[in-house]
Coordinates of C-alpha atoms in Angstrom, one line a residue:
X1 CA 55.7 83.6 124.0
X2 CA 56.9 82.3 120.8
X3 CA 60.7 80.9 120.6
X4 CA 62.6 82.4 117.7
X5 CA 66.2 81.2 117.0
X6 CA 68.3 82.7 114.6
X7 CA 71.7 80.6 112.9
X8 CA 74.2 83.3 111.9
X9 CA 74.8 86.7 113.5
X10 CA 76.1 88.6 110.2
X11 CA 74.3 91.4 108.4
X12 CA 71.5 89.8 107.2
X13 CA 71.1 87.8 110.8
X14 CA 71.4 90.8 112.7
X15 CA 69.8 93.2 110.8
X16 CA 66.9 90.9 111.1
X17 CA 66.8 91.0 114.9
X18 CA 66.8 94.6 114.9
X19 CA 63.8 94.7 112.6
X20 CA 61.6 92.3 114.4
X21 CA 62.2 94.1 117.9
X22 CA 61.1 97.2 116.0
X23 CA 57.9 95.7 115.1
X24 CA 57.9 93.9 118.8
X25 CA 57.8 96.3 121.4
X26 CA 55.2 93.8 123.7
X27 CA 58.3 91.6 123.2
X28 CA 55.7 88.8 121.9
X29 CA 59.3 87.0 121.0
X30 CA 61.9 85.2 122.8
X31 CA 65.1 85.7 121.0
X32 CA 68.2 83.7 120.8
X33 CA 70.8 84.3 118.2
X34 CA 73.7 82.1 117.7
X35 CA 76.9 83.4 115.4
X36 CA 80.0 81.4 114.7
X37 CA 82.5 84.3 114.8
X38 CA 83.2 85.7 118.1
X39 CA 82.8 89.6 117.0
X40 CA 80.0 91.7 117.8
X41 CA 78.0 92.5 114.3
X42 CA 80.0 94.4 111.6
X43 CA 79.5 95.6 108.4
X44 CA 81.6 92.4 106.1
X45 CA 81.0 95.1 103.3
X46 CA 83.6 97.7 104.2
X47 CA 86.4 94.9 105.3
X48 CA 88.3 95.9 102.4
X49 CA 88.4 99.8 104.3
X50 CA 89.8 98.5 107.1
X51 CA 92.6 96.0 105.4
X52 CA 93.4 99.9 103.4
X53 CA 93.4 101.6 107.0
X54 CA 91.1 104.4 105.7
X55 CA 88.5 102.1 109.2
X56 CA 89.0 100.6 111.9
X57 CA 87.7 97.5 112.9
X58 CA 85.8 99.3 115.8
X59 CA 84.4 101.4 112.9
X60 CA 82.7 98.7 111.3
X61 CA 80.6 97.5 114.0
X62 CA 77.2 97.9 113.4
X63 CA 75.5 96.4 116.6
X64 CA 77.1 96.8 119.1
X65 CA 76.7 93.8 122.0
X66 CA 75.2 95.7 124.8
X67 CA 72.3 96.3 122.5
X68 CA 71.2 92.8 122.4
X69 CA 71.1 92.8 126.5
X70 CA 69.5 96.0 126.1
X71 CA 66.5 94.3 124.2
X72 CA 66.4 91.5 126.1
X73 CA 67.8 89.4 122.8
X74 CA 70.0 86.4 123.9
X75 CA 73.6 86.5 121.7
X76 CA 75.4 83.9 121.6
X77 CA 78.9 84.3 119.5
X78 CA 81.7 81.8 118.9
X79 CA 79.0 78.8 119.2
X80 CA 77.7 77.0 116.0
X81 CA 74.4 74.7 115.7
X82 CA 75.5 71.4 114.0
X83 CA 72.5 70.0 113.2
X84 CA 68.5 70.3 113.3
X85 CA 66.1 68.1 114.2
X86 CA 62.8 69.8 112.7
X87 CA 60.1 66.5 114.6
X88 CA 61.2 68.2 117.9
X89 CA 61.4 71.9 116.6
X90 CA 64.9 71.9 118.1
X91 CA 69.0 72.6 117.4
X92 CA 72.0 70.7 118.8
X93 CA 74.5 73.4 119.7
X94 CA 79.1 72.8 119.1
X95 CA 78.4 73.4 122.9
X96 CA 76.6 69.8 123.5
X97 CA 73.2 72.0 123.7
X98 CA 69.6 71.0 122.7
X99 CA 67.8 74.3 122.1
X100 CA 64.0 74.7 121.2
X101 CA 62.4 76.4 118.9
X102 CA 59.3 77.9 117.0
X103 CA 61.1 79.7 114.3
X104 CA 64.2 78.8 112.9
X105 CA 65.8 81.7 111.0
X106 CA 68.7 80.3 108.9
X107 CA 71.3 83.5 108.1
X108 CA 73.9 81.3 107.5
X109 CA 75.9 83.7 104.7
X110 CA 78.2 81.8 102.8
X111 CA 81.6 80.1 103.0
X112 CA 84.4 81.2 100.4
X113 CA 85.2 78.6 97.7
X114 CA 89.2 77.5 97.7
X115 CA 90.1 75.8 93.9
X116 CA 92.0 72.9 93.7
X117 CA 95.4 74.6 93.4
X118 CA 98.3 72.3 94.5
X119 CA 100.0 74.0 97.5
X120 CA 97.1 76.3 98.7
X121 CA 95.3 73.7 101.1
X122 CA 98.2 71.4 103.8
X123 CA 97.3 67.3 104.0
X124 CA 95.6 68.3 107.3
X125 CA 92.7 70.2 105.1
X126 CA 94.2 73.3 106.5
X127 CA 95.0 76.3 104.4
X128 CA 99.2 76.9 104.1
X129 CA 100.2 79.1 105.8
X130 CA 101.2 82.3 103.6
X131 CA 97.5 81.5 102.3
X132 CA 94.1 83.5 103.0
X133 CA 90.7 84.2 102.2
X134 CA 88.9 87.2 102.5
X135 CA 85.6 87.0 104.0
X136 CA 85.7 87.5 107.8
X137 CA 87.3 90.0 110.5
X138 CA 89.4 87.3 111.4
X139 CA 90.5 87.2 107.7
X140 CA 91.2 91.0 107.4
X141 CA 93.4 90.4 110.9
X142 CA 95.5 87.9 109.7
X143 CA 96.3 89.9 106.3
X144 CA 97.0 92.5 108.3
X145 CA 99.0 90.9 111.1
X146 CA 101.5 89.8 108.2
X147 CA 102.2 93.4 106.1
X148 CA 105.4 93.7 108.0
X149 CA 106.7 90.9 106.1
X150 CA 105.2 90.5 103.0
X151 CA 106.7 92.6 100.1
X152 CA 104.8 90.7 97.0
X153 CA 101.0 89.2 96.9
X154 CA 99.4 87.2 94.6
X155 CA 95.3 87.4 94.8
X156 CA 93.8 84.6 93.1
X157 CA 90.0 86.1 91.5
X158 CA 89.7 89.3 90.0
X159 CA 85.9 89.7 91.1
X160 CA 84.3 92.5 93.9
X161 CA 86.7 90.7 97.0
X162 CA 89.3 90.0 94.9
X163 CA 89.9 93.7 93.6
X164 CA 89.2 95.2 97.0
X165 CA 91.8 93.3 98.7
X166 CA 94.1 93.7 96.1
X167 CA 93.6 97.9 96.3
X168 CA 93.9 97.2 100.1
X169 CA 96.9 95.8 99.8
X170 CA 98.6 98.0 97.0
X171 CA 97.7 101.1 99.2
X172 CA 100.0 99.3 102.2
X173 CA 103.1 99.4 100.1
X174 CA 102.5 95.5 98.6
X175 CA 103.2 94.8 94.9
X176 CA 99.7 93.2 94.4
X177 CA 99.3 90.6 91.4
X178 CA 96.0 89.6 90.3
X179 CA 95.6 86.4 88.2
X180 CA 92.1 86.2 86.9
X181 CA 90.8 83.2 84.2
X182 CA 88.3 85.3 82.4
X183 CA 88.8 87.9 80.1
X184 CA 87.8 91.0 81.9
X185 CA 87.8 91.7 85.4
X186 CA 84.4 91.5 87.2
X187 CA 83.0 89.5 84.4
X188 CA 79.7 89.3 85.7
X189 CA 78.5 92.6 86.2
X190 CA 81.3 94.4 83.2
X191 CA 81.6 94.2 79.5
X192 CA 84.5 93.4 77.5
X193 CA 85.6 97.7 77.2
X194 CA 84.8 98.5 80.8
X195 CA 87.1 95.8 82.3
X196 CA 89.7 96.9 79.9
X197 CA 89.3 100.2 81.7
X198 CA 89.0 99.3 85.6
X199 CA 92.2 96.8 85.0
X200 CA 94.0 100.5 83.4
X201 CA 93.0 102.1 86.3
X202 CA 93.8 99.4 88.9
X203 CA 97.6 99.2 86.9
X204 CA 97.6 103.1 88.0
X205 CA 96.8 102.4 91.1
X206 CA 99.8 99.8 91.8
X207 CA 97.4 96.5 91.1
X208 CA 98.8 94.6 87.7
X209 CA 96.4 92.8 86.4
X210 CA 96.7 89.2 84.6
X211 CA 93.9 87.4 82.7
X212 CA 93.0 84.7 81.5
X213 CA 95.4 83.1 83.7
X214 CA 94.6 80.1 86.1
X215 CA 97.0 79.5 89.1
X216 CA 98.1 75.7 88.8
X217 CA 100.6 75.6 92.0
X218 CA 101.9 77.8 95.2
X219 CA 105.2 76.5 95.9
X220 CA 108.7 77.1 97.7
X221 CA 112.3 76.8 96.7
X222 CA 111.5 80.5 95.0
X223 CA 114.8 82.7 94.4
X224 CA 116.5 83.0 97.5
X225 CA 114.3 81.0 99.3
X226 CA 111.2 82.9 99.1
X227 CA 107.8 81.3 97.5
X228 CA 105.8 81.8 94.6
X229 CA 102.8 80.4 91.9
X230 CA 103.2 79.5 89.0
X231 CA 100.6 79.7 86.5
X232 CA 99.2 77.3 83.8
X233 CA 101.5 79.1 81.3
X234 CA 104.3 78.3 83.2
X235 CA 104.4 82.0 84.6
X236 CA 105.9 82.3 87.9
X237 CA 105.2 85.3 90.2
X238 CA 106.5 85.9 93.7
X239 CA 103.7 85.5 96.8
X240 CA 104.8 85.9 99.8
X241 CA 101.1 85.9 100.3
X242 CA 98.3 84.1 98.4
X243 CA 94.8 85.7 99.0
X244 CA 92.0 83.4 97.8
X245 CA 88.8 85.4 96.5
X246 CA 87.6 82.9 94.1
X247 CA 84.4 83.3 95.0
X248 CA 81.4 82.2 97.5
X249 CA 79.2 79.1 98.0
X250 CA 76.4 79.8 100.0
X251 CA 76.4 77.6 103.5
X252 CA 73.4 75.4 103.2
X253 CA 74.8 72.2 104.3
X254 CA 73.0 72.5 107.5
X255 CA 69.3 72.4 106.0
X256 CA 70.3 70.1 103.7
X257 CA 71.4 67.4 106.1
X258 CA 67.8 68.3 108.3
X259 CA 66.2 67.4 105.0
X260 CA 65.5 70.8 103.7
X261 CA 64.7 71.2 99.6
X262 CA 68.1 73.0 98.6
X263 CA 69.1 74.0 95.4
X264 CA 72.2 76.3 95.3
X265 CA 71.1 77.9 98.5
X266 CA 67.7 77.3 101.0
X267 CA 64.5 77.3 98.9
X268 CA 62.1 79.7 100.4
X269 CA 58.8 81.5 99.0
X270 CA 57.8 85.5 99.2
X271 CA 58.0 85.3 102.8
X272 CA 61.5 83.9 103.1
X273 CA 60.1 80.3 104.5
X274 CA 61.1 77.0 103.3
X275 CA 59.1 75.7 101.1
X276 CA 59.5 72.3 103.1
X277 CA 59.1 73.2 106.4
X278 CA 57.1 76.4 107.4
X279 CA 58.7 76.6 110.9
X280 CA 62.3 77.1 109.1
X281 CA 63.1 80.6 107.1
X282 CA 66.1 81.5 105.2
X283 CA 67.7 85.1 104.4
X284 CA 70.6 86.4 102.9
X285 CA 73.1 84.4 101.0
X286 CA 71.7 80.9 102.4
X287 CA 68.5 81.7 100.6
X288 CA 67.5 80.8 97.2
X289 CA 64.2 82.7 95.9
X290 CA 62.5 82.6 92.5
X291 CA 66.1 80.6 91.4
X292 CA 67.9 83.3 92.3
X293 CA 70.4 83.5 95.2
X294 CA 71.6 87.5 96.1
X295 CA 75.7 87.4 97.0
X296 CA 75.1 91.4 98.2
X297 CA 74.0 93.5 101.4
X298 CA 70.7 95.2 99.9
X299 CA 69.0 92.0 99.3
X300 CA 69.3 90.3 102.8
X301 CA 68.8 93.6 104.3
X302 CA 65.6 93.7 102.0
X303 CA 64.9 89.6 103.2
X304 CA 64.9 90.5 106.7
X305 CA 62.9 93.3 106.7
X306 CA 60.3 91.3 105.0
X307 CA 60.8 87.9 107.2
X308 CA 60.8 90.4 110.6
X309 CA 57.5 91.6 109.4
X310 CA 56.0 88.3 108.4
X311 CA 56.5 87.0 111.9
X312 CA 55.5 90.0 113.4
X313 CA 52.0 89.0 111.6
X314 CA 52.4 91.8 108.8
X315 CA 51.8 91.6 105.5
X316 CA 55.0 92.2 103.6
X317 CA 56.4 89.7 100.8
X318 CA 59.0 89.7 99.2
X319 CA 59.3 89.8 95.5
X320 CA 62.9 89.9 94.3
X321 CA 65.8 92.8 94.5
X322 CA 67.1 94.7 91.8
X323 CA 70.9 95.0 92.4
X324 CA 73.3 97.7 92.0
X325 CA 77.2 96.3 92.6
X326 CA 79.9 98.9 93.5
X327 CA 83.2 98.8 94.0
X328 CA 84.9 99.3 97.2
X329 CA 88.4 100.4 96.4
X330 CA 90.5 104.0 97.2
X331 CA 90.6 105.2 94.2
X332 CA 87.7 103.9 91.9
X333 CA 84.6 105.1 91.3
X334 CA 82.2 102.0 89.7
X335 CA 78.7 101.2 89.9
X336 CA 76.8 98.4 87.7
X337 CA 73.0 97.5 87.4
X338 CA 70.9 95.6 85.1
X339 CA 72.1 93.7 82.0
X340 CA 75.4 95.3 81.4
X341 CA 76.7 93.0 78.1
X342 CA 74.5 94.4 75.8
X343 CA 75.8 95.4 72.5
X344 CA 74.4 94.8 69.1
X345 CA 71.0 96.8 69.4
X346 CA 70.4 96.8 65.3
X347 CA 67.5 94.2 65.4
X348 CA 66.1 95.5 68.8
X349 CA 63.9 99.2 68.1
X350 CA 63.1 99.2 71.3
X351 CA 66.9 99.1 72.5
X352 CA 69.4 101.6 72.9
X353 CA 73.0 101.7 74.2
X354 CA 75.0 105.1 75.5
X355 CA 78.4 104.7 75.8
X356 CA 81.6 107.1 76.7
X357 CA 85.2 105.9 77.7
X358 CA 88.2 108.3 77.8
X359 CA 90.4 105.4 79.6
X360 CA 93.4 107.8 80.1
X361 CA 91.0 109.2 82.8
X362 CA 89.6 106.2 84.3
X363 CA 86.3 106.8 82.7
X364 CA 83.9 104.2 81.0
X365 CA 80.1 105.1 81.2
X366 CA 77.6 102.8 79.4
X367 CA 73.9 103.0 79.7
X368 CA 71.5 100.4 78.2
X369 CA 67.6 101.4 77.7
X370 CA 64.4 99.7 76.6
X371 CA 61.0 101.4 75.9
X372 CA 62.5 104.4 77.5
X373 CA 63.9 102.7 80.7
X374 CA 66.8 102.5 82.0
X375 CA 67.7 98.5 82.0
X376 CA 71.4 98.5 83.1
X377 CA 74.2 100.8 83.1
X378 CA 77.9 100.9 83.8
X379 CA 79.2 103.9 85.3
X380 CA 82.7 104.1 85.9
X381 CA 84.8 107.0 87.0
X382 CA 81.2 109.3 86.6
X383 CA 80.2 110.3 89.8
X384 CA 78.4 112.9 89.0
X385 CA 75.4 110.9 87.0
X386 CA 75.4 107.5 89.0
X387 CA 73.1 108.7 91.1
X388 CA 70.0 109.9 88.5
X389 CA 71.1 106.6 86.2
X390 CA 70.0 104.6 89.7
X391 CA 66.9 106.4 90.7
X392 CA 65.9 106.2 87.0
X393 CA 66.9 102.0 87.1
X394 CA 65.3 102.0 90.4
X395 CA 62.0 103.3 89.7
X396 CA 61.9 102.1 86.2
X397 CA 61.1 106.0 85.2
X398 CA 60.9 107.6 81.9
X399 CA 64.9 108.8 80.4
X400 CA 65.0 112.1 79.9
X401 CA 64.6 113.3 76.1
X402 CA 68.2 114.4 75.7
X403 CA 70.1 111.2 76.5
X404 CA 73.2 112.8 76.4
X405 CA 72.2 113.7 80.4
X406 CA 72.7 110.1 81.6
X407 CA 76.2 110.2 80.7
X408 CA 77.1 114.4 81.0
X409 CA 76.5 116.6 83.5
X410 CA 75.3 119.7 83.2
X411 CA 73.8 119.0 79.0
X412 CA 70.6 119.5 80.3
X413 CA 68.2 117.8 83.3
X414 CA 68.8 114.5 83.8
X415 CA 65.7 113.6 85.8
X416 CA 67.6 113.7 89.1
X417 CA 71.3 114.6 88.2
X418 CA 71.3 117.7 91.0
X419 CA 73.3 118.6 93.5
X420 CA 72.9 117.1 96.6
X421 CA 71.2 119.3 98.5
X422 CA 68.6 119.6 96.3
X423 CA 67.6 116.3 95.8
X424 CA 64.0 116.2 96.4
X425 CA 62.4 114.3 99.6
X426 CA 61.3 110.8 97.8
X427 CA 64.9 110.8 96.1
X428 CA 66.5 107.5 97.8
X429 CA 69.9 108.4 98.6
X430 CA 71.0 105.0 100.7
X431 CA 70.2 102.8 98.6
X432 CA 71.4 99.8 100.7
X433 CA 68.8 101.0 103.4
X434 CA 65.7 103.0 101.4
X435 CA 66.7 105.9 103.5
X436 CA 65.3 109.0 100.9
X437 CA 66.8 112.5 101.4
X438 CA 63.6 113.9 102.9
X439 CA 64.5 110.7 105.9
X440 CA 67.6 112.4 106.4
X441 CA 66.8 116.2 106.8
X442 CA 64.4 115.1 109.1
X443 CA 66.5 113.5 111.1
X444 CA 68.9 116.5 110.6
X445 CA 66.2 118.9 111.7
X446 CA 65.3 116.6 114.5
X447 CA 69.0 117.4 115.9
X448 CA 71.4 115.2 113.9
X449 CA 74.8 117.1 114.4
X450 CA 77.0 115.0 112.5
X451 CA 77.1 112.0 109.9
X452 CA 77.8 109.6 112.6
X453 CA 74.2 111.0 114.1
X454 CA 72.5 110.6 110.7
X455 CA 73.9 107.0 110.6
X456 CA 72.5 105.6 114.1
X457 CA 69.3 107.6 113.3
X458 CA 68.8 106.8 109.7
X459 CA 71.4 103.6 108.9
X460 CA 72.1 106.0 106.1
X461 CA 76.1 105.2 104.7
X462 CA 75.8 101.7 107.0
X463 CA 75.4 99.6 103.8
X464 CA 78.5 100.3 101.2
X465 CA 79.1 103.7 102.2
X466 CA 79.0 105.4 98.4
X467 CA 75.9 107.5 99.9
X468 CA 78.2 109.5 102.7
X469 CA 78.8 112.3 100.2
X470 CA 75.9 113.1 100.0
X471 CA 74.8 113.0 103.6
X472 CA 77.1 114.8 104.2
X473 CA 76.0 117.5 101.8
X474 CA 72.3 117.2 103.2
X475 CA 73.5 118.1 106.2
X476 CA 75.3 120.8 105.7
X477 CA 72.5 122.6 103.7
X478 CA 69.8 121.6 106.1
X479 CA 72.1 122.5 109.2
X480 CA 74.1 125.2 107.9
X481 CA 75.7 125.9 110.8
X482 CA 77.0 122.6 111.7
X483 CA 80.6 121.7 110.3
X484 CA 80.8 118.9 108.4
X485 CA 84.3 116.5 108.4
X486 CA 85.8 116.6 104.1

């Protein structure tokens, strides 16, 4: 019986175990998992639901403990491996343990990045105590565990965390403040016009925005007593709370010190191995492949499908992930793909660029297409075309004639731009899991009741959650009889 261990019991690490004892059902595998945080698996992707209150943290568990016991996996949480020693193909455990091995899986995630702000981090290393970061349950608690007393919040990053804690916040009564140093919001998946938009909208929905600001200094002695930062410019803004979403670095000081080749995150080839030690895999935001290291939930889920099968002596590889960002916040609609910064088009006849903004309604819709494929697109406050614009970025499909179909609804077909219940079977409709709607209705038919069914069936809305609408709308026109919670 082969030995595997995995490092790292997030959504890439357990996701992973669930698809090899899918493929193992000899149990040909002895199991261990270790995870640093002491929660059963959940779902880091909708954190920013439960810091709003819209979840719970019950509700964002996504393997639940008894399972492991159930298939005879052994879970170990709130215990960390310190160190590798690859010539005896075993770990030493925080707990004093030597554990062997045959396969190391390394699902380490990543650790959030603090910046050198004076008064954010104590002389013990530790962070102050009005400070936070915003990458953990334990993270989410202690923002939470301090609303009663915190009336003004500063969040330091106006990327995906930053935004989502911010809207979390705002939507608990907090006068939220976020200082970003670029010069639109999201930066690296918006252009100039769209961030413009998002930071209108986010000022509607009680977030004031500031860019091209850096935070030099969190300090006391603020009127009355209280505390505040002040900014580069000399700017001072109240904080009863700093909350740091500056950004990740993926946690690979582990392989590095067992003598690992690292670059920004584990080097691994198309079946998620190191490329230095064949016994020793990577996945998720530890893993670097083809120079590229994936900070989102598709791709690792993607990784450990592929590394699951691998082991399992299949023949899957892995070839890189085309990513779709969205924005988890009450109130905004926004999804990004593809090159997104795209512009001047005069020298390029193989180029074109759809755009449409009315920002007095939220809306900025931007679609960029080569050779008659859709390359990258923008679609905020659209709902109602973001999911034909994916499919056709997806599938790299031909755009319909009529253009003007990508960005209105209703013009004329646009290749996939139907109602929900109509969509046909091969039409993808969780894109974080490749669950198609002809997955779903099956499952429906096969007795699903309710979206909470189609979820444990299907893992359809377990990823971001933008797909539940229309799950929701599947099953209601495959089960018409079935009620279906707005």
């Amino acid at each position: 019986m082969r030995r595997i261990m995995v490092v790292g019991h997030g959504m890439a690490g357990s996701r992973f175990v669930q698809e090899l004892r899918a493929r193992d059902q000899g149990r040909r595998f002895e199991v261990t998992v270790f995870g640093a945080e002491p929660e059963a698996a959940y779902n880091r992707v909708l954190l920013s639901s439960v810091l709003a209150g819209s979840l719970t943290p019950a509700e964002i568990e996504t393997v639940p403990s008894a399972w492991y016991a159930a298939e005879d996996v052994e879970l170990r949480t709130g215990v960390e491996v310190g160190r590798i020693d690859r010539r005896r193909r075993r770990v030493l455990t925080t707990a004093g343990e030597h554990v062997g091995y045959d396969h190391l899986v390394l699902a380490t995630g990543s650790r959030p990045w603090v910046p050198p702000v004076d008064g954010l981090v104590g002389d013990d290393g530790e962070l102050d105590r009005d400070v936070v970061v915003f990458r953990t349950l334990a993270d989410c608690r202690a923002m939470l565990s301090r609303l009663g007393r915190v009336r003004y919040a500063v969040v330091l990053g106006g990327g995906l965390l930053g935004l989502e804690a911010a809207r979390g916040l705002a939507g608990r009564g907090v006068d939220v403040e976020v200082v970003h140093p670029a010069d639109r919001l999201m930066e690296r998946q918006l252009d100039l016009d769209s961030g413009r938009v998002l930071a209108r909208t986010l000022r509607g929905l009680g977030v004031r925005v500031r860019l091209n600001a850096q935070a030099v200094r969190f300090t006391d002695g603020w009127g009355g007593g209280g505390r505040g930062v002040r900014l580069d410019d000399g700017t001072r803004l109240p904080a009863d709370l700093v909350v740091v979403a500056c950004g990740v670095r993926p946690n690979s000081a582990l392989a590095a010190a067992a003598g690992l080749d690292v670059g920004r995150a584990v080097v691994v080839d198309e079946t998620m191995t190191s490329v230095t030690d064949p016994a020793i895999h990577a996945i998720g935001e530890c893993a670097q492949y083809d120079g590229q290291v994936y900070g989102l939930v598709q791709p690792a889920w993607e990784q450990a499908a592929v590394l699951a099968d691998v082991l399992a002596g299949g023949p899957a590889r892995y070839g890189g992930s085309a990513i779709v960002t969205r924005l988890k916040a009450a109130g905004v609609d926004l999804a990004a793909m593809g090159e997104t910064d795209v512009d001047d088009f005069a020298a390029d006849d193989g180029l074109e660029v759809l755009r449409f903004a009315d920002p007095a309604r939220g809306t900025y819709q931007k679609v960029v297409i080569r050779d008659d494929r859709v390359t990258g697109a923008i679609m905020l406050g659209g709902p109602e075309t973001v999911g034909a614009v994916t499919q056709l970025f997806d599938r790299a499909a031909p755009v319909p004639a009529d253009r003007r179909a990508l960005i209105f609804p209703g013009v004329v077909d646009a290749g996939g731009a139907v109602d929900p219940a109509d969509l046909p079977d091969d039409h993808t409709v969780c894109r974080c899991n490749g669950v198609t709607a002809g997955r779903v209705r099956a499952a429906c038919e096969a007795g699903a009741d309710t979206v909470a069914d189609l979820a444990a069936t299907t893992r359809a809305t377990t990823g971001c959650g933008g797909c539940r609408s229309d799950v929701a709308a599947l099953l209601s026109a495959t089960r018409p009889t079935v009620e279906v919670p707005a």
